[in-house]
CSV table of C-alpha atoms in Angstrom, one decimal:
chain,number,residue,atom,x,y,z
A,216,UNK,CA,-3.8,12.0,30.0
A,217,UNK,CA,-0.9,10.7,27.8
A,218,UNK,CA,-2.6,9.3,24.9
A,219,UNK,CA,-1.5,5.6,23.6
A,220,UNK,CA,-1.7,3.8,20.9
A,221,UNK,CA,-1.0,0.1,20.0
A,222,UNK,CA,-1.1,-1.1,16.3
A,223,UNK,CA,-1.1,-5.0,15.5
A,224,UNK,CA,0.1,-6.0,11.5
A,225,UNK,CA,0.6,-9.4,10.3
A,226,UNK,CA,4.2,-8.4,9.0
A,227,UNK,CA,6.5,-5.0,8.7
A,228,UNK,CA,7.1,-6.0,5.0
A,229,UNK,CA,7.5,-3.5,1.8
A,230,UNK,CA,4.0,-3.6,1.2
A,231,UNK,CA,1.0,-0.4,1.0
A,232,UNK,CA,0.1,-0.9,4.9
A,233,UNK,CA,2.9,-1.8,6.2
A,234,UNK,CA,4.6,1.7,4.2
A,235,UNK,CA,1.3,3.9,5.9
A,236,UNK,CA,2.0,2.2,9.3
A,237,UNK,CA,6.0,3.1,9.3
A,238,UNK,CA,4.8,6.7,8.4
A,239,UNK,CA,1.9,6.7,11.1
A,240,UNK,CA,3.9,5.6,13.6
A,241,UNK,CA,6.2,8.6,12.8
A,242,UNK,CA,4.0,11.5,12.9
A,243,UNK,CA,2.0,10.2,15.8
A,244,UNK,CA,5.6,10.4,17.7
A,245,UNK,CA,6.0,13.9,17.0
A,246,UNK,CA,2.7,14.5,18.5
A,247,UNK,CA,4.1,12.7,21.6
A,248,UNK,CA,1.7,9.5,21.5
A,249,UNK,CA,3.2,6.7,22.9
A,250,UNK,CA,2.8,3.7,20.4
A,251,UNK,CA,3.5,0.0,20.9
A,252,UNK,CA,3.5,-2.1,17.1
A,253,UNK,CA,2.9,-6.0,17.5
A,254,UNK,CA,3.7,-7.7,14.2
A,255,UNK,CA,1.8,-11.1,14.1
A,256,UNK,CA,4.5,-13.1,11.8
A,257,UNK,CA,7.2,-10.7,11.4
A,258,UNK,CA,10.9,-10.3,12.6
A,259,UNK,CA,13.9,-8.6,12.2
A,260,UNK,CA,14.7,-8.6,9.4
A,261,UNK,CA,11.0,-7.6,7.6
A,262,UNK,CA,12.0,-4.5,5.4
A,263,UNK,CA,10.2,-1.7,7.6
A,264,UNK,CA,11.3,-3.4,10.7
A,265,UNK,CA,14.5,-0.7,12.0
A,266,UNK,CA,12.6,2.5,10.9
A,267,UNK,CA,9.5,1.4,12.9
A,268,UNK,CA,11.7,0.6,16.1
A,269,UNK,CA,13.6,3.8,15.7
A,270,UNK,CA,10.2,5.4,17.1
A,271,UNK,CA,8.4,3.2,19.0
A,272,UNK,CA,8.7,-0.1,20.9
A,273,UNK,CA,8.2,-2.9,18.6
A,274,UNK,CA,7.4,-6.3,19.1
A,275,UNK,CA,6.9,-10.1,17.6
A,276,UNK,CA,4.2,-11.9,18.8
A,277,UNK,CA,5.9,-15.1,18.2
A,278,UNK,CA,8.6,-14.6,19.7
A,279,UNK,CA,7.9,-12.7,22.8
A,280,UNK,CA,4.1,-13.6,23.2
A,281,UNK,CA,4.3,-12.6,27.0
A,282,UNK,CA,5.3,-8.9,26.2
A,283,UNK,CA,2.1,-9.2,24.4
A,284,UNK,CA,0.3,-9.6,27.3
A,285,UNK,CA,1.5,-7.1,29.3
A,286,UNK,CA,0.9,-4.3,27.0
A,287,UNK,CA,-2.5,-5.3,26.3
A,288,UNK,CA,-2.5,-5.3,30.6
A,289,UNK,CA,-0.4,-2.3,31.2
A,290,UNK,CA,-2.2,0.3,28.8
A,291,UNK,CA,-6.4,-0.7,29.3
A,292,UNK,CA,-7.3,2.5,28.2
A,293,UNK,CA,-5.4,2.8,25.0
A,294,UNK,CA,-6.6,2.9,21.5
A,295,UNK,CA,-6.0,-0.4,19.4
A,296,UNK,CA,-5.2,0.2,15.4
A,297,UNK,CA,-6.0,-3.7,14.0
A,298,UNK,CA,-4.6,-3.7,10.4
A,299,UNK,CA,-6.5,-6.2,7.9
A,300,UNK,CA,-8.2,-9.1,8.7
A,301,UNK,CA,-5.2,-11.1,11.1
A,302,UNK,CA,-4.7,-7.6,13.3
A,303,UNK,CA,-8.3,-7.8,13.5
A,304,UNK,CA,-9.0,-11.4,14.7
A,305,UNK,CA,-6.2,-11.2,17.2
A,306,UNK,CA,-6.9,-7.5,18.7
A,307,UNK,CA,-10.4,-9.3,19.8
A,308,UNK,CA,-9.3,-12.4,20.7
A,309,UNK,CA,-6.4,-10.7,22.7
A,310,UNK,CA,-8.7,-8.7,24.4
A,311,UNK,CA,-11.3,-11.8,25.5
A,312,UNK,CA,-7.5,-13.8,26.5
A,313,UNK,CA,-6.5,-11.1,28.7
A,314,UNK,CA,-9.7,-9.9,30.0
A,315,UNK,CA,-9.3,-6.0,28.6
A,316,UNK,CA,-11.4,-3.8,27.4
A,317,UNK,CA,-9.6,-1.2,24.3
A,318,UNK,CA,-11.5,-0.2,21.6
A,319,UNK,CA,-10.6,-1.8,18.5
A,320,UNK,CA,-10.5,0.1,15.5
A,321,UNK,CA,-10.7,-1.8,12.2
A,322,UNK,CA,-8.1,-0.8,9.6
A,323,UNK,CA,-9.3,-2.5,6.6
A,324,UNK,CA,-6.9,-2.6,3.6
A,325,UNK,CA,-8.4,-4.6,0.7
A,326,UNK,CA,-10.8,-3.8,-1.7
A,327,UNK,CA,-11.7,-6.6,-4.0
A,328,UNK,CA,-11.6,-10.4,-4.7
A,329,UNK,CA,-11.3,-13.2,-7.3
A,330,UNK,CA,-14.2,-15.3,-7.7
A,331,UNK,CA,-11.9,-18.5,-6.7
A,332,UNK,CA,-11.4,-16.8,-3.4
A,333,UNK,CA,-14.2,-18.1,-1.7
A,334,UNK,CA,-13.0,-19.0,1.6
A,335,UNK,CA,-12.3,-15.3,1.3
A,336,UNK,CA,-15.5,-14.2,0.8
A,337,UNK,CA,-17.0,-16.5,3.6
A,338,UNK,CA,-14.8,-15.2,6.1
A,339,UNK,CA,-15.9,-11.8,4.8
A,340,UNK,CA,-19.3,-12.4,5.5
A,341,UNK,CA,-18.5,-13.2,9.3
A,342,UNK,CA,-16.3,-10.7,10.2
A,343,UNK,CA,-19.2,-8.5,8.2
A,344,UNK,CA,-21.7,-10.0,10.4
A,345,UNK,CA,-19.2,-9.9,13.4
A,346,UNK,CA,-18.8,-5.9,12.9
A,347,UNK,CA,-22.8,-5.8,13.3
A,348,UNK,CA,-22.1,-7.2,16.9
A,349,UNK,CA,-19.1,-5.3,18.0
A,350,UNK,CA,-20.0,-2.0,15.9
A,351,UNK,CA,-16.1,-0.7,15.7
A,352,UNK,CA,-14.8,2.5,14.2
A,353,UNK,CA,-13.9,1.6,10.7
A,354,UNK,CA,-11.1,2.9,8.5
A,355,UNK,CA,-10.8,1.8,4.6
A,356,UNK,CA,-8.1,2.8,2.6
A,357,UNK,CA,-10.5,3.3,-0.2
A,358,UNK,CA,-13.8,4.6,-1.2
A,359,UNK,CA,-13.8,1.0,-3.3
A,360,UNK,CA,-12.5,-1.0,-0.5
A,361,UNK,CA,-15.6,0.8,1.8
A,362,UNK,CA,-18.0,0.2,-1.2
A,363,UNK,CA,-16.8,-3.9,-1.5
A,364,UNK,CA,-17.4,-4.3,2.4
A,365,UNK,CA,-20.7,-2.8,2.7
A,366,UNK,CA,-21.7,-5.0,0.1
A,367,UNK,CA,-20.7,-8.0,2.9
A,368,UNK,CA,-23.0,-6.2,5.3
A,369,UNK,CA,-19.7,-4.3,7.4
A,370,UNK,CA,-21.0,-2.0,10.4
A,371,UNK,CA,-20.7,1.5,8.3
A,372,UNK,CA,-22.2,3.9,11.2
A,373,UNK,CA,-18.7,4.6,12.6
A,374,UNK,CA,-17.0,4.4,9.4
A,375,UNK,CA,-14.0,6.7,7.2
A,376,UNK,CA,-12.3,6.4,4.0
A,377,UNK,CA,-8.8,7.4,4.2
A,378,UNK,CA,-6.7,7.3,1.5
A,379,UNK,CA,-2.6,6.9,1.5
A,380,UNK,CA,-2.0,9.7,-0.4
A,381,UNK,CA,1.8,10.0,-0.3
A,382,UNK,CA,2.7,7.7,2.5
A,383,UNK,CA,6.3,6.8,1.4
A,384,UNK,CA,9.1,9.3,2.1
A,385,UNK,CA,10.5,9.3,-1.0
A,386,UNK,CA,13.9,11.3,-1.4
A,387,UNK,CA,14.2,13.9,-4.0
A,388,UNK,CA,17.8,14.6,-3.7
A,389,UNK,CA,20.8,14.0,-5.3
A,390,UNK,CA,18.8,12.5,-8.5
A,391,UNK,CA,20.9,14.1,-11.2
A,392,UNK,CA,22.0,10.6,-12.7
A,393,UNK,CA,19.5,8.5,-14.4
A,394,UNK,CA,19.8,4.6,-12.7
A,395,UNK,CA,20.3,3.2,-16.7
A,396,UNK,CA,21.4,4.7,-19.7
A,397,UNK,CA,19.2,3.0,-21.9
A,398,UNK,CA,15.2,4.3,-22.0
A,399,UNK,CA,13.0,2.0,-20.3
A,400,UNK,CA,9.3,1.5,-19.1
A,401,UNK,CA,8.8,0.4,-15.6
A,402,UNK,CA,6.8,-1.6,-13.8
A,403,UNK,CA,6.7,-1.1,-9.7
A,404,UNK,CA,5.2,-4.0,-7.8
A,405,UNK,CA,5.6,-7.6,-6.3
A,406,UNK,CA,5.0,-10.5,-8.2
A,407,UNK,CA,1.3,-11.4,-7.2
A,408,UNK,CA,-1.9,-12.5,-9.7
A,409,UNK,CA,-3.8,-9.3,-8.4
A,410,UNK,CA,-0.7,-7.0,-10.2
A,411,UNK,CA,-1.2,-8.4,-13.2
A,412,UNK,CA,1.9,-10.0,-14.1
A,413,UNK,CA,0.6,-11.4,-17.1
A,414,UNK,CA,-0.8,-8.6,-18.6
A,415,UNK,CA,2.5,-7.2,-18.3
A,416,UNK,CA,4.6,-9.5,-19.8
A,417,UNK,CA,2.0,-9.9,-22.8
A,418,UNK,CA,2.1,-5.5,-23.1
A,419,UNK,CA,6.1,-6.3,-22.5
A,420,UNK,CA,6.3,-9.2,-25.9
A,421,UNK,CA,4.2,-7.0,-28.0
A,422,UNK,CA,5.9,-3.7,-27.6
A,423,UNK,CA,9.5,-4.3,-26.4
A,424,UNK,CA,10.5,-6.5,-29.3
A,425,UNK,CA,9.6,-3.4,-31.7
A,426,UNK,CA,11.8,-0.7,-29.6
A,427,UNK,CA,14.8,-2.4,-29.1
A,428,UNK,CA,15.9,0.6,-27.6
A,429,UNK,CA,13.8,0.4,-24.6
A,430,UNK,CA,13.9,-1.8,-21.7
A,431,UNK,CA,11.5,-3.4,-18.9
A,432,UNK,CA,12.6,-2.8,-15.2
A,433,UNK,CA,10.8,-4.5,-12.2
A,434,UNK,CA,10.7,-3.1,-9.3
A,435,UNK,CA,9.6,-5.4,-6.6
A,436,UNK,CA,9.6,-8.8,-4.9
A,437,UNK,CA,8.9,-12.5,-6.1
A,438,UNK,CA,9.9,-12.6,-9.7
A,439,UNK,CA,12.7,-14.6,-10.9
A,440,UNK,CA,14.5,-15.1,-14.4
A,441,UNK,CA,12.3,-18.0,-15.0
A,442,UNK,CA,9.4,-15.9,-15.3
A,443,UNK,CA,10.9,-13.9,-17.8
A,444,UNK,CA,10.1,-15.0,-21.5
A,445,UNK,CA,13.0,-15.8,-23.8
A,446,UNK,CA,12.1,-13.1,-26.7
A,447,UNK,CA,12.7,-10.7,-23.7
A,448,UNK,CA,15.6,-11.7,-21.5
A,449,UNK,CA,17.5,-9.1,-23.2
A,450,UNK,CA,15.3,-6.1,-22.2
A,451,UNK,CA,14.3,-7.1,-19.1
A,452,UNK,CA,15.8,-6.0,-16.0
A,453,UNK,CA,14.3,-7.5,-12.6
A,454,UNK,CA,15.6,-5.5,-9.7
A,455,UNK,CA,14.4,-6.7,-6.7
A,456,UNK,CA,13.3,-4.6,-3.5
A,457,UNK,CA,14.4,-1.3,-4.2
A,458,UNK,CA,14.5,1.7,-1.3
A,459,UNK,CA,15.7,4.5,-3.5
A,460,UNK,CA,12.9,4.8,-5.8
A,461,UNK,CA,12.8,8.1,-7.2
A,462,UNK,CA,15.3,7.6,-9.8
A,463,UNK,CA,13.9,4.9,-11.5
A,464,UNK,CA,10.4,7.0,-11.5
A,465,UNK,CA,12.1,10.0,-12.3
A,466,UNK,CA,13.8,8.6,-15.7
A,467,UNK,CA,11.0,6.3,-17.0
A,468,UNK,CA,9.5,6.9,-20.4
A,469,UNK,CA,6.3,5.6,-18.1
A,470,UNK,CA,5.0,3.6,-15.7
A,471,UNK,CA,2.8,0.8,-16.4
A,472,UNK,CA,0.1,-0.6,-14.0
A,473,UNK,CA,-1.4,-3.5,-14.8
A,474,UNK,CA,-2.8,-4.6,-11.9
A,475,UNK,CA,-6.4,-6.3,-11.7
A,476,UNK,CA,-7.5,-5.8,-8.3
A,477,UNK,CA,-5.9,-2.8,-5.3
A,478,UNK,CA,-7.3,-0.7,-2.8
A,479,UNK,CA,-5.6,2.2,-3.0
A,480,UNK,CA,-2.2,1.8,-5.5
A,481,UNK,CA,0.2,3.9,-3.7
A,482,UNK,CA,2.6,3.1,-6.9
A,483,UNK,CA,0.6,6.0,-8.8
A,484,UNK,CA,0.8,8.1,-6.3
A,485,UNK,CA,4.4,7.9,-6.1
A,486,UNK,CA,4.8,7.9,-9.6
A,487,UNK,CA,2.6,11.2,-10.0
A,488,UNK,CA,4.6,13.0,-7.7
A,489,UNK,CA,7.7,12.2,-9.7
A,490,UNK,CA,6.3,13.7,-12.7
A,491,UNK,CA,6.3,9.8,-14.4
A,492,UNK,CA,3.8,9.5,-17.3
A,493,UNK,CA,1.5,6.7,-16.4
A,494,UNK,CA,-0.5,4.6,-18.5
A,495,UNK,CA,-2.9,1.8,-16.6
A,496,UNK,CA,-6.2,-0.3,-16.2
A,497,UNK,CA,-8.7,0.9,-13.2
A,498,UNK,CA,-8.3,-0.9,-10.3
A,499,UNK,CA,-9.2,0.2,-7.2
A,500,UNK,CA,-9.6,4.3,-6.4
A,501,UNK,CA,-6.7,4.5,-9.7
A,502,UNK,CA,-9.5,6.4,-11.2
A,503,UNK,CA,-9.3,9.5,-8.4
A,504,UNK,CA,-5.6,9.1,-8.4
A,505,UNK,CA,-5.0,9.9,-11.6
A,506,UNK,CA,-8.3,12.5,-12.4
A,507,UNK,CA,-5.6,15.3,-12.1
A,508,UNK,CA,-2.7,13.7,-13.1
A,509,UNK,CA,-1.9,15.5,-16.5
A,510,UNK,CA,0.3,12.7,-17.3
A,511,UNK,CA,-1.4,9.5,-16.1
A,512,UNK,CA,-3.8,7.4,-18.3
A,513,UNK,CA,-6.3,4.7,-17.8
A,514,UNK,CA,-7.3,2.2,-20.7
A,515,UNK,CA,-9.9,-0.3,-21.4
A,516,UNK,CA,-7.8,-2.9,-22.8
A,517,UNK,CA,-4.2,-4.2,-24.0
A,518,UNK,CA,-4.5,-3.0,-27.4
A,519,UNK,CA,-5.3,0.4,-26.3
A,520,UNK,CA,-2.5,0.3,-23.2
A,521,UNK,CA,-0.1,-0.9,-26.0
A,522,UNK,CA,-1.1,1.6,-28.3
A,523,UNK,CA,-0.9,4.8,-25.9
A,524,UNK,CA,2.4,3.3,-24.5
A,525,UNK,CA,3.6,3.6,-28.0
A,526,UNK,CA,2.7,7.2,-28.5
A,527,UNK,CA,4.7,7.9,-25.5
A,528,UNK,CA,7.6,5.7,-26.4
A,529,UNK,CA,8.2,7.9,-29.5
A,530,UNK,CA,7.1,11.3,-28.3
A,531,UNK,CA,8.0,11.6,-24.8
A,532,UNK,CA,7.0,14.0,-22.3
A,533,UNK,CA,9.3,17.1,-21.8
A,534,UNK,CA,10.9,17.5,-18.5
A,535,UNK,CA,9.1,20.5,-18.0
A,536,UNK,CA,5.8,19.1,-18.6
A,537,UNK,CA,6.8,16.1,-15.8
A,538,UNK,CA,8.2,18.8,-13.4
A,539,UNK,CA,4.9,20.4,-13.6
A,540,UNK,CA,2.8,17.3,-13.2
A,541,UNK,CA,4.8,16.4,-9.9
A,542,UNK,CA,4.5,19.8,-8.3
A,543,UNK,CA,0.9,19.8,-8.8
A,544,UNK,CA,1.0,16.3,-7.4
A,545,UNK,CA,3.2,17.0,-4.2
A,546,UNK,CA,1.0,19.6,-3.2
A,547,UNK,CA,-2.4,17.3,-3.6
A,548,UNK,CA,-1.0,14.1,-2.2
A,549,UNK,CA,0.8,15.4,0.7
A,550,UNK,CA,0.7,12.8,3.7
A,551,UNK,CA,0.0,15.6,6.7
A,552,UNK,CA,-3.5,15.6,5.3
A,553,UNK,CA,-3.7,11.4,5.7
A,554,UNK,CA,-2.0,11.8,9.3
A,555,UNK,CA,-4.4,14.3,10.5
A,556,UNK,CA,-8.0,12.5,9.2
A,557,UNK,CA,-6.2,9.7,11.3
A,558,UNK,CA,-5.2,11.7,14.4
A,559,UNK,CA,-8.8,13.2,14.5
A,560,UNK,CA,-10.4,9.4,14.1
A,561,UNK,CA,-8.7,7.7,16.7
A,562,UNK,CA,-8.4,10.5,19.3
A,563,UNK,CA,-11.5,12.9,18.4
């Protein structure tokens, strides 16, 4: 029997699930599933939206609820991949609307949460108490975000970590011309509390100002000029949404990650397998990303981020020390080995 697969995702934005999803849904075609995607709160124009449709049928739940439905109707003995808390709540209450009976598979994304979050944390506790009920198949991203959940009391009988590893398909070629001519530290990531953005900027005004030489790039959504501070609108660069990575990895003196709070920061991983020196705080499973990255670094405070950053500012890594670091990395964070733990989870 053909075997199907419907995911549901609040949105097909440039974000860590959404990136897994786009590749999921790829590899799962090869091996001839049929997939339906329902985005939640997305549309046409969400960044992963045209490279999802190229594989599979794709649709908006508000704008074409009754298609919703039908698949739900049409395919009662497929396999339902609920991403994060939203996909969740709406693959059950889809299923109780429309009187099916799929088993739901909870695809749990986050890992951590800041002490003002408490409506957070109370909902955790009911869906925790909620997966003691409906005992699903459970799949965390990371071994923290498994070790977090179980702390809320989450059904862990039926449940798997699987990480990322290197879910986006980054392109190697044609990456003979560095994307700035100046040297520059980057930062990769959307402006959001849980980054960090703060401890960047205050890294960014102690060391910048002393290496006029370097520069700051952003990579990501959300920040604007205004967040910038004056002493360093000069060395700051704020990109925006960027799909060809690889060249900004590939040329950075480092990549900084400041974050306070991830599940599994796909940013390293991408790094690592660009041979980009990495210097960072623990957050998340950073610590198991970076165990055998040669060039990656994680600190217990500013002064010590500042100080390392320094070290590599004026005495950078050779290229063949970086082209080393990323083949080691390519080989250990290859995405086949992510598909298959799925594959053999959902469809054993």
């Amino acid at each position: 029997m053909k075997k199907t697969l419907i995911h549901i995702i609040p949105t097909l934005e440039n974000g860590g699930a959404e990136t897994v999803l786009t590749r999921l849904v790829e590899e799962f075609s090869k091996d001839s599933v049929e997939q339906i995607v329902i985005s939640l709160q997305g549309n046409e124009t969400d960044f992963n939206h045209n490279k999802i449709s190229s594989f599979c049928r794709l649709i908006h739940a508000r704008k074409d609820f009754q298609s919703v439905k039908e698949v739900f109707q049409k395919y009662p003995e497929a396999k339902v991949l609920a991403w994060m808390y939203k996909g969740i709540f709406k693959a059950h209450l889809w299923k109780v609307k429309f009187k099916t009976k799929q088993e739901v598979i909870w695809n749990i994304r986050r890992s951590s949460f800041r002490s003002k979050e408490i409506y957070q944390r109370v909902s955790l506790f009911v869906f925790g108490m909620y997966s003691k009920i409906k005992k699903p198949p459970i799949i965390y991203c990371a071994f923290q975000a498994e070790k977090t959940h179980n702390t809320y009391g989450f059904y862990s009988r039926k449940s798997k970590v699987i990480q990322n590893r290197l879910a986006k398909n980054l392109v190697f070629e044609n990456t003979d011309n560095p994307p700035l001519k100046a040297e520059y530290i980057l930062y990769v990531g959307r402006h959001n509390h849980a980054k960090g953005p703060d401890r960047l900027l205050e890294i960014a005004q102690t060391l910048l100002p002393k290496n006029p030489k370097h520069s700051l790039l952003i990579a990501g959504s959300g920040w604007t000029k205004e967040m910038i501070p004056s002493i360093l609108e000069n060395q700051t660069l704020l990109l925006g949404n960027v799909r060809k990575i690889v060249p900004l990895y590939k040329y950075a003196t480092a990549l900084v990650f400041t974050s306070y709070s991830e599940g599994y920061p796909n940013v390293l991983v991408e790094a690592a397998v660009c041979g980009t020196p990495i210097i960072g705080f623990a957050a998340g499973d950073s610590p198991s990303i970076l165990a055998d990255h040669s060039l990656g670094y994680l600190v217990a405070s500013k002064d010590i981020f500042c100080s390392q950053l320094q070290e590599i500012m004026d005495k950078p890594f050779s290229s063949e020390e970086r082209a080393t670091a990323a083949k080691k990395a390519l080989n250990y964070f290859d995405f086949k080995q992510t598909y298959q733990a799925y594959h053999n989870f959902i469809f054993p």
